[in-house]
Short mmCIF file of N, CA and C in Angstrom, two decimals:
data_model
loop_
_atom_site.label_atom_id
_atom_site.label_comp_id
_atom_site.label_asym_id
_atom_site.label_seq_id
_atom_site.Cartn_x
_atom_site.Cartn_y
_atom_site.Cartn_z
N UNK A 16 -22.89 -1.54 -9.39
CA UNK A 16 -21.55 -1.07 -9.72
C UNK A 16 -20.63 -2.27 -9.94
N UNK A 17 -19.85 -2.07 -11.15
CA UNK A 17 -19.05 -3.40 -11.46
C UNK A 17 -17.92 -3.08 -10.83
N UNK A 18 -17.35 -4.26 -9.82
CA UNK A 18 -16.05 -4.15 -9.10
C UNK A 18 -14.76 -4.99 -9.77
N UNK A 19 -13.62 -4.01 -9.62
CA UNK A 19 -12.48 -5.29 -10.31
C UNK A 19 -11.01 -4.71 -9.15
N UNK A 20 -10.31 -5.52 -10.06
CA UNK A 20 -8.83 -5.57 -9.26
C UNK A 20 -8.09 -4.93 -10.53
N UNK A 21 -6.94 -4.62 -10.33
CA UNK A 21 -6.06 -4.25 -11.77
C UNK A 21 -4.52 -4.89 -11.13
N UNK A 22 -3.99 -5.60 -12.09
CA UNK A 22 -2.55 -5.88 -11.72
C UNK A 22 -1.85 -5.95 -12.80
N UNK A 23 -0.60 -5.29 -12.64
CA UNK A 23 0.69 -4.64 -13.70
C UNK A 23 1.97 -4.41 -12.83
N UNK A 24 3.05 -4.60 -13.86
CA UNK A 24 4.32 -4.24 -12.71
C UNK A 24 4.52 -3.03 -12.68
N UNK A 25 3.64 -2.42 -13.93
CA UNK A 25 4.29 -1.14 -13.78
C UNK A 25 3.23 0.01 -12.81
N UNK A 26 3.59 0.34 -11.82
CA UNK A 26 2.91 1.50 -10.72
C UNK A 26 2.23 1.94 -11.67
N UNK A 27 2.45 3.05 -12.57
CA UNK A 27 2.22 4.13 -12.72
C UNK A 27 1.16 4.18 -13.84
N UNK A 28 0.92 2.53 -14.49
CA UNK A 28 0.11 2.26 -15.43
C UNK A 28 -1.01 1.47 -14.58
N UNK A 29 -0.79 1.05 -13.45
CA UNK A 29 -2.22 0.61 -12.39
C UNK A 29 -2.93 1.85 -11.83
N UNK A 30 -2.31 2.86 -11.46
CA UNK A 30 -2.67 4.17 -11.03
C UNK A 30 -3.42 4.43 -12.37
N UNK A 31 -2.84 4.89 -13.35
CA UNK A 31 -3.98 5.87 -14.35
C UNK A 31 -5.07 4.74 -14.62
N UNK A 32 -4.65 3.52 -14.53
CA UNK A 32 -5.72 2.31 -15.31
C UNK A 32 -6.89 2.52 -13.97
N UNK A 33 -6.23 2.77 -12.88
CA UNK A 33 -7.68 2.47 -11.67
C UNK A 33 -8.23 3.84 -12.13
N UNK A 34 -7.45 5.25 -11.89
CA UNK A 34 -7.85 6.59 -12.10
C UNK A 34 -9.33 6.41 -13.16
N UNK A 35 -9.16 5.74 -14.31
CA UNK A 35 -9.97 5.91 -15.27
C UNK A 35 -11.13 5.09 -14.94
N UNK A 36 -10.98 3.96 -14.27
CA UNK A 36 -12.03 2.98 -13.84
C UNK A 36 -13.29 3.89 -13.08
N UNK A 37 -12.42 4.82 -12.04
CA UNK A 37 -13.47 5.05 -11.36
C UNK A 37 -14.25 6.60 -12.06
N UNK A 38 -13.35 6.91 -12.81
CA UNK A 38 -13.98 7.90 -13.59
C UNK A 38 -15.55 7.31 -14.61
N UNK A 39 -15.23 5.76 -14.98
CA UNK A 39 -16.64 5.26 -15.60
C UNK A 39 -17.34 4.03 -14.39
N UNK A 40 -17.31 4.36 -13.64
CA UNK A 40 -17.73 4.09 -12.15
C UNK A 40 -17.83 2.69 -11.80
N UNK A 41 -16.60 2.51 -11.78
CA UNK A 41 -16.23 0.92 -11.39
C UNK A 41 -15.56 0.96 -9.92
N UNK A 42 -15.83 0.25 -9.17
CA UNK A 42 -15.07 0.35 -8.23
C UNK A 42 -13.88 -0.55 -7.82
N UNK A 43 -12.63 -0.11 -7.59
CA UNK A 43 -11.45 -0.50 -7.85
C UNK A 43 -11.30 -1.39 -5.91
N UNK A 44 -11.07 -2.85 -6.28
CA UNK A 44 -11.13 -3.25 -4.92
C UNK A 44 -9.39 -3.05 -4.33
N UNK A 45 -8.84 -3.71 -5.47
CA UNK A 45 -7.41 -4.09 -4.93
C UNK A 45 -6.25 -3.38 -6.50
N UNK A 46 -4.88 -3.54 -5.98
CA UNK A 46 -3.83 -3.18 -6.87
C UNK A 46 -3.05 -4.30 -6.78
N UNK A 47 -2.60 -4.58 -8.14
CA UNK A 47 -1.09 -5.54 -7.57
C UNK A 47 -0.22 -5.54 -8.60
N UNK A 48 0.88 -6.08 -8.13
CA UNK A 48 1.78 -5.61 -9.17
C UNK A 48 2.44 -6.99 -9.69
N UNK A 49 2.45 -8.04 -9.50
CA UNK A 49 2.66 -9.44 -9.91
C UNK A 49 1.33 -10.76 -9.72
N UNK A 50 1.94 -11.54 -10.87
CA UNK A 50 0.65 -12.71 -10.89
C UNK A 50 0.29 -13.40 -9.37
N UNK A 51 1.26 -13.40 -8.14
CA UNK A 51 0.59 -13.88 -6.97
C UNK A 51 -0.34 -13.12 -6.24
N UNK A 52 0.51 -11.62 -6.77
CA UNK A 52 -0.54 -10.80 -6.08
C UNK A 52 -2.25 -10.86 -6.61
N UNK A 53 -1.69 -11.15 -7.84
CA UNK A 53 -3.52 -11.17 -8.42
C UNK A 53 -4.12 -12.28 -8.22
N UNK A 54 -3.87 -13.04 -7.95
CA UNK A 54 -4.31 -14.41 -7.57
C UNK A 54 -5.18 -14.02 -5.93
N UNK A 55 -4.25 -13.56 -5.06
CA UNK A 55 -4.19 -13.13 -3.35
C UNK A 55 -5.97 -12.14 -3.69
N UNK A 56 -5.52 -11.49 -4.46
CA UNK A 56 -6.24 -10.70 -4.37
C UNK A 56 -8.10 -10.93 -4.57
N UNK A 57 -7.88 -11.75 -5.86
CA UNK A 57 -8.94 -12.68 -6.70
C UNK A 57 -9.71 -13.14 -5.37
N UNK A 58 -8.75 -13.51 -4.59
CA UNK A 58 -9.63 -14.16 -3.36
C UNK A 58 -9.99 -13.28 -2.64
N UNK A 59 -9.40 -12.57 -2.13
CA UNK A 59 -9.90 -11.74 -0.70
C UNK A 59 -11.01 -11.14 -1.42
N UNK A 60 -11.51 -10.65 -3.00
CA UNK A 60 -11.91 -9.66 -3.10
C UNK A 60 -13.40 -10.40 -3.67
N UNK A 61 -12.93 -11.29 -4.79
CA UNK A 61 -14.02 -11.51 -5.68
C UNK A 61 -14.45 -11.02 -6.45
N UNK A 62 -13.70 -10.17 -7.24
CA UNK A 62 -14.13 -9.19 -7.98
C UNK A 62 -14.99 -9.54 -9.19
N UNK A 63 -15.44 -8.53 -9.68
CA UNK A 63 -16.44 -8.76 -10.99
C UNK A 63 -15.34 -8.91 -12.20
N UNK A 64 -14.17 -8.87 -12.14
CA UNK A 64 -13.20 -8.36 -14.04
C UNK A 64 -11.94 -8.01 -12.71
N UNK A 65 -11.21 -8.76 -13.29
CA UNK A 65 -9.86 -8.61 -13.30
C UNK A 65 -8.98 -8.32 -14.48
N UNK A 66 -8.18 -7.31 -14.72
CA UNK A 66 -7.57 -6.59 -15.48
C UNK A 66 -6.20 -6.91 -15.25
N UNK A 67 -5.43 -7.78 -16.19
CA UNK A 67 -4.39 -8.88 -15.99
C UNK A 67 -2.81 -8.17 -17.29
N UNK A 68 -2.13 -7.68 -16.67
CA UNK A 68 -1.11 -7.85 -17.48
C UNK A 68 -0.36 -9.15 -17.74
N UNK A 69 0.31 -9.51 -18.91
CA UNK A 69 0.89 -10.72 -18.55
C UNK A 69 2.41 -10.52 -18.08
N UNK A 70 2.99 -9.91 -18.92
CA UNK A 70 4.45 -9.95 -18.41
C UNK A 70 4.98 -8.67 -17.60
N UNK A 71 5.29 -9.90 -16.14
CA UNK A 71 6.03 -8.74 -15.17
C UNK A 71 6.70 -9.91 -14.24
N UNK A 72 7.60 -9.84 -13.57
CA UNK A 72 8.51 -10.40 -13.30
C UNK A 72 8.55 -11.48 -11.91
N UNK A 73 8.62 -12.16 -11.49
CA UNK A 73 8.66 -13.25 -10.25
C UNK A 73 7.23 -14.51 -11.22
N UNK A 74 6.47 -13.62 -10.41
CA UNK A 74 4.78 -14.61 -10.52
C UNK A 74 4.44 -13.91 -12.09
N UNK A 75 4.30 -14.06 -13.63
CA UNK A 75 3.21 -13.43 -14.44
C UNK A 75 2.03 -13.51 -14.57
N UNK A 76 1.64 -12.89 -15.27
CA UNK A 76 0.19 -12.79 -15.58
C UNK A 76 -0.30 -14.12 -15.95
N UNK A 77 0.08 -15.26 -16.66
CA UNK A 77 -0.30 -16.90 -16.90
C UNK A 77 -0.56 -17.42 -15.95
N UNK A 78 0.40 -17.13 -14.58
CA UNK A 78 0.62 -17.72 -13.27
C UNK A 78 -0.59 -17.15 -12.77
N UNK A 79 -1.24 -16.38 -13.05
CA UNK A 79 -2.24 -15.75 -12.53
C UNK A 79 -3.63 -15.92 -13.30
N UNK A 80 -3.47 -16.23 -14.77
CA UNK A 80 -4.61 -16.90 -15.22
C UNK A 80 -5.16 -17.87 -15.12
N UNK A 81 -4.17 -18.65 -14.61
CA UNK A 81 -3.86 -20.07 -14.96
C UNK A 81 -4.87 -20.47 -12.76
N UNK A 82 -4.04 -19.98 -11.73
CA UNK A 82 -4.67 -20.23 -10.95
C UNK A 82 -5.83 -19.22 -10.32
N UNK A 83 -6.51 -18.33 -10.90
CA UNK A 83 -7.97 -17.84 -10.74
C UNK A 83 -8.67 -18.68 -11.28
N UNK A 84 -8.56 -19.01 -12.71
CA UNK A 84 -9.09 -20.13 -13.68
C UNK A 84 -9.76 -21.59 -12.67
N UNK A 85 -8.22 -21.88 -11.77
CA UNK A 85 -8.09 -22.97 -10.92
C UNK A 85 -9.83 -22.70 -10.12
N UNK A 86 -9.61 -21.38 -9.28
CA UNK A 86 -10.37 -20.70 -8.24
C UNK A 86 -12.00 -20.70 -8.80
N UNK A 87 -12.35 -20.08 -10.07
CA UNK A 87 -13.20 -19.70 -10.35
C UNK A 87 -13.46 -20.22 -12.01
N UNK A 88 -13.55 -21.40 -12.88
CA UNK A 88 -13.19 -20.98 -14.05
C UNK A 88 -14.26 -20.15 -14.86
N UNK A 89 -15.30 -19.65 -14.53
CA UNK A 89 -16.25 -18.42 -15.07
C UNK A 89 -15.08 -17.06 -14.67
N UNK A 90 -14.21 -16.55 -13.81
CA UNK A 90 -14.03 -15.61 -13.80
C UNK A 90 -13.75 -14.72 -15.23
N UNK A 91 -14.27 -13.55 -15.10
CA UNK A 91 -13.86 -12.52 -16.05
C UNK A 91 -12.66 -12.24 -16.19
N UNK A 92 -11.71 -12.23 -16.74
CA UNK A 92 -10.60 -11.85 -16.90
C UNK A 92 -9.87 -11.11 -18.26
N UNK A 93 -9.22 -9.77 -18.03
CA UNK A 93 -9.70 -8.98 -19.24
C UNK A 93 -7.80 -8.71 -19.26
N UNK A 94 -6.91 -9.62 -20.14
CA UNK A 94 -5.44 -9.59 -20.11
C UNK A 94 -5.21 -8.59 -20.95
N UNK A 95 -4.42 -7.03 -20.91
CA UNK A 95 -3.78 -6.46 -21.00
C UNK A 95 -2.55 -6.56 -21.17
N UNK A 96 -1.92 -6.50 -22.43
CA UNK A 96 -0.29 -6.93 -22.84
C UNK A 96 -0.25 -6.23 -23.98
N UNK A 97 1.18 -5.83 -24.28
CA UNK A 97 1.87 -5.75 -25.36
C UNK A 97 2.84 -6.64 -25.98
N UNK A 98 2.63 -7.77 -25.04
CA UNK A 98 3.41 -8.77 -25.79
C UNK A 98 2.47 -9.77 -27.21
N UNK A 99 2.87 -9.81 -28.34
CA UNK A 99 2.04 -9.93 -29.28
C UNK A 99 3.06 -11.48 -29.88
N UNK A 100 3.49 -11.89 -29.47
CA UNK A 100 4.19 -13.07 -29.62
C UNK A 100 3.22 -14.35 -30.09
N UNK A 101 3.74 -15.06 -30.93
CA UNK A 101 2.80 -16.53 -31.27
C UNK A 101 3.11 -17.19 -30.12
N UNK A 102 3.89 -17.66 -29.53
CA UNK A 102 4.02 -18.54 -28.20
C UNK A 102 2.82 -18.21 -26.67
N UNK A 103 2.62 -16.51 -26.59
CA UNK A 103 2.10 -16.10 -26.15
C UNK A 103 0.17 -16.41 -26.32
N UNK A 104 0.03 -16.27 -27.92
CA UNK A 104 -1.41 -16.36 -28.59
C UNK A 104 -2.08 -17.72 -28.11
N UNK A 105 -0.62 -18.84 -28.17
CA UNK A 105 -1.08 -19.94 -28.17
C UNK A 105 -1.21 -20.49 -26.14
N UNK A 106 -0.74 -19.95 -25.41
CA UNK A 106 -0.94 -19.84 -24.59
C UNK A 106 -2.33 -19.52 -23.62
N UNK A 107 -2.44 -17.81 -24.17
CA UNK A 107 -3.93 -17.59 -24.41
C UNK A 107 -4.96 -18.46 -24.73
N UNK A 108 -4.57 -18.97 -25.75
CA UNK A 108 -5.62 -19.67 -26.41
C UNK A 108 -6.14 -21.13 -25.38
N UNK A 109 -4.81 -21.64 -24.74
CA UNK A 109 -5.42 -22.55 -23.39
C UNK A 109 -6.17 -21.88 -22.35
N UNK A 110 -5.38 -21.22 -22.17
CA UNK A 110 -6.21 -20.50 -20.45
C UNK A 110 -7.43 -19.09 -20.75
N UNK A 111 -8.14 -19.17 -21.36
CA UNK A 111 -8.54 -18.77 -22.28
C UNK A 111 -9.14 -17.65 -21.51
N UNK A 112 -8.64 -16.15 -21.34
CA UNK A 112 -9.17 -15.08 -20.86
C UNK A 112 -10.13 -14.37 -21.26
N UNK A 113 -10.96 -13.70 -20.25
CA UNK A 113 -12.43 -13.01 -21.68
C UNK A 113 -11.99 -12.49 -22.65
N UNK A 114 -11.33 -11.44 -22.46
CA UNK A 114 -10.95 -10.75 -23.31
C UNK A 114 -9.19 -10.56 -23.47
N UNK A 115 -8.66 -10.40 -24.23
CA UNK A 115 -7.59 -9.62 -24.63
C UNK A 115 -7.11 -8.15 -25.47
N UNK A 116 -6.23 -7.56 -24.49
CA UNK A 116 -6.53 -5.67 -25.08
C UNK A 116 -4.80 -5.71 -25.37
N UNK A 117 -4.56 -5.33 -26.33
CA UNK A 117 -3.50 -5.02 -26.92
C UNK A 117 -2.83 -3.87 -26.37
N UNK A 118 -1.70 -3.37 -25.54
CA UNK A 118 -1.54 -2.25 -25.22
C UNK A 118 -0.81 -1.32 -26.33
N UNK A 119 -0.90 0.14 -26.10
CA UNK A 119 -1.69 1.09 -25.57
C UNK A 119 -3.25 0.78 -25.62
N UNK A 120 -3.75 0.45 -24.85
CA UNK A 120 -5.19 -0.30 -24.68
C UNK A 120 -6.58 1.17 -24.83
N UNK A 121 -7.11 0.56 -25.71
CA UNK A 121 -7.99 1.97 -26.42
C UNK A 121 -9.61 1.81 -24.60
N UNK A 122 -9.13 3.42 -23.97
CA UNK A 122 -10.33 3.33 -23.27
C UNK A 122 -11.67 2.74 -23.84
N UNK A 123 -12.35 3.91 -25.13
CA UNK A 123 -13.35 3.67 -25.63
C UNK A 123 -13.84 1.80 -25.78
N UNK A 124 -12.57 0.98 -26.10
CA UNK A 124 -12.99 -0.34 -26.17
C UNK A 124 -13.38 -1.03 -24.89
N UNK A 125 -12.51 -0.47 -24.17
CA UNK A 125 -12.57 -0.86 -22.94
C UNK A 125 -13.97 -0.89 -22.18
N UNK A 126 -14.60 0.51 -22.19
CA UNK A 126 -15.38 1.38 -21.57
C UNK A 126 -17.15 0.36 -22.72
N UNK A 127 -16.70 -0.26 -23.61
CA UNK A 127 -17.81 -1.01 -24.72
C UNK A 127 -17.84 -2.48 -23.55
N UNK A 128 -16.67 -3.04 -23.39
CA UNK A 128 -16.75 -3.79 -22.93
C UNK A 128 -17.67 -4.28 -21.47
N UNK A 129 -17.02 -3.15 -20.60
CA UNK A 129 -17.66 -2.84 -19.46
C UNK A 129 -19.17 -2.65 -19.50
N UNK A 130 -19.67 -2.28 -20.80
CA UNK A 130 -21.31 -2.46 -20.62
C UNK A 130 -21.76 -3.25 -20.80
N UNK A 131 -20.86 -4.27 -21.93
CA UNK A 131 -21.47 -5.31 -21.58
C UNK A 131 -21.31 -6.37 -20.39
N UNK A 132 -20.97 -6.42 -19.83
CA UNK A 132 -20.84 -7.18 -18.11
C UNK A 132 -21.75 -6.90 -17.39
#
């Protein structure tokens, strides 16, 4: 069973995002809602795929790519954003996450991805 973390500021989009995880049988270790938390978490948990928003407010999602990267640099990391900005791309493009999902983030791609891991 592939295990991950999910972190977003927004509640209510970590709730349906875990809801669906465990519906294609992932098991959801941790929640968080800012980049320290995902970092905190990265550790206690170890997860298989971390599911990374970037922008949310104090710590972001960079702050959080940037030191798992530090932690692990094989980790999986699968960034979730709607921010579609060139400053952003080029950012990405350093800290270089597995994947990137454009939000409204298509399950079906998601659910492709996950098999392959």
């Amino acid at each position: 069973m592939i295990t991950a973390i999910v972190v977003d500021d927004d509640v209510d989009t970590v709730d349906v995002f875990c809801d669906y995880l465990q519906i294609v049988n992932v098991k959801v270790l941790g929640r968080g809602h800012n980049g320290k938390a995902a970092v905190e978490l990265y550790q206690k948990y170890n997860p298989d795929v971390v599911f990374l928003d970037l922008m949310m407010p104090d710590y972001d999602g960079f702050y959080a790519l940037e030191n798992i990267r530090k932690i692990n640099p094989a980790a999986k990391i699968i960034v979730v954003t709607a921010d579609l900005r060139g400053d952003t791309a080029e950012r990405l493009k350093v800290l270089k996450p597995t994947e990137v999902f454009i939000k409204p983030y298509d399950i079906n791609k998601i659910s492709e991805l996950l098999r392959k891991i």
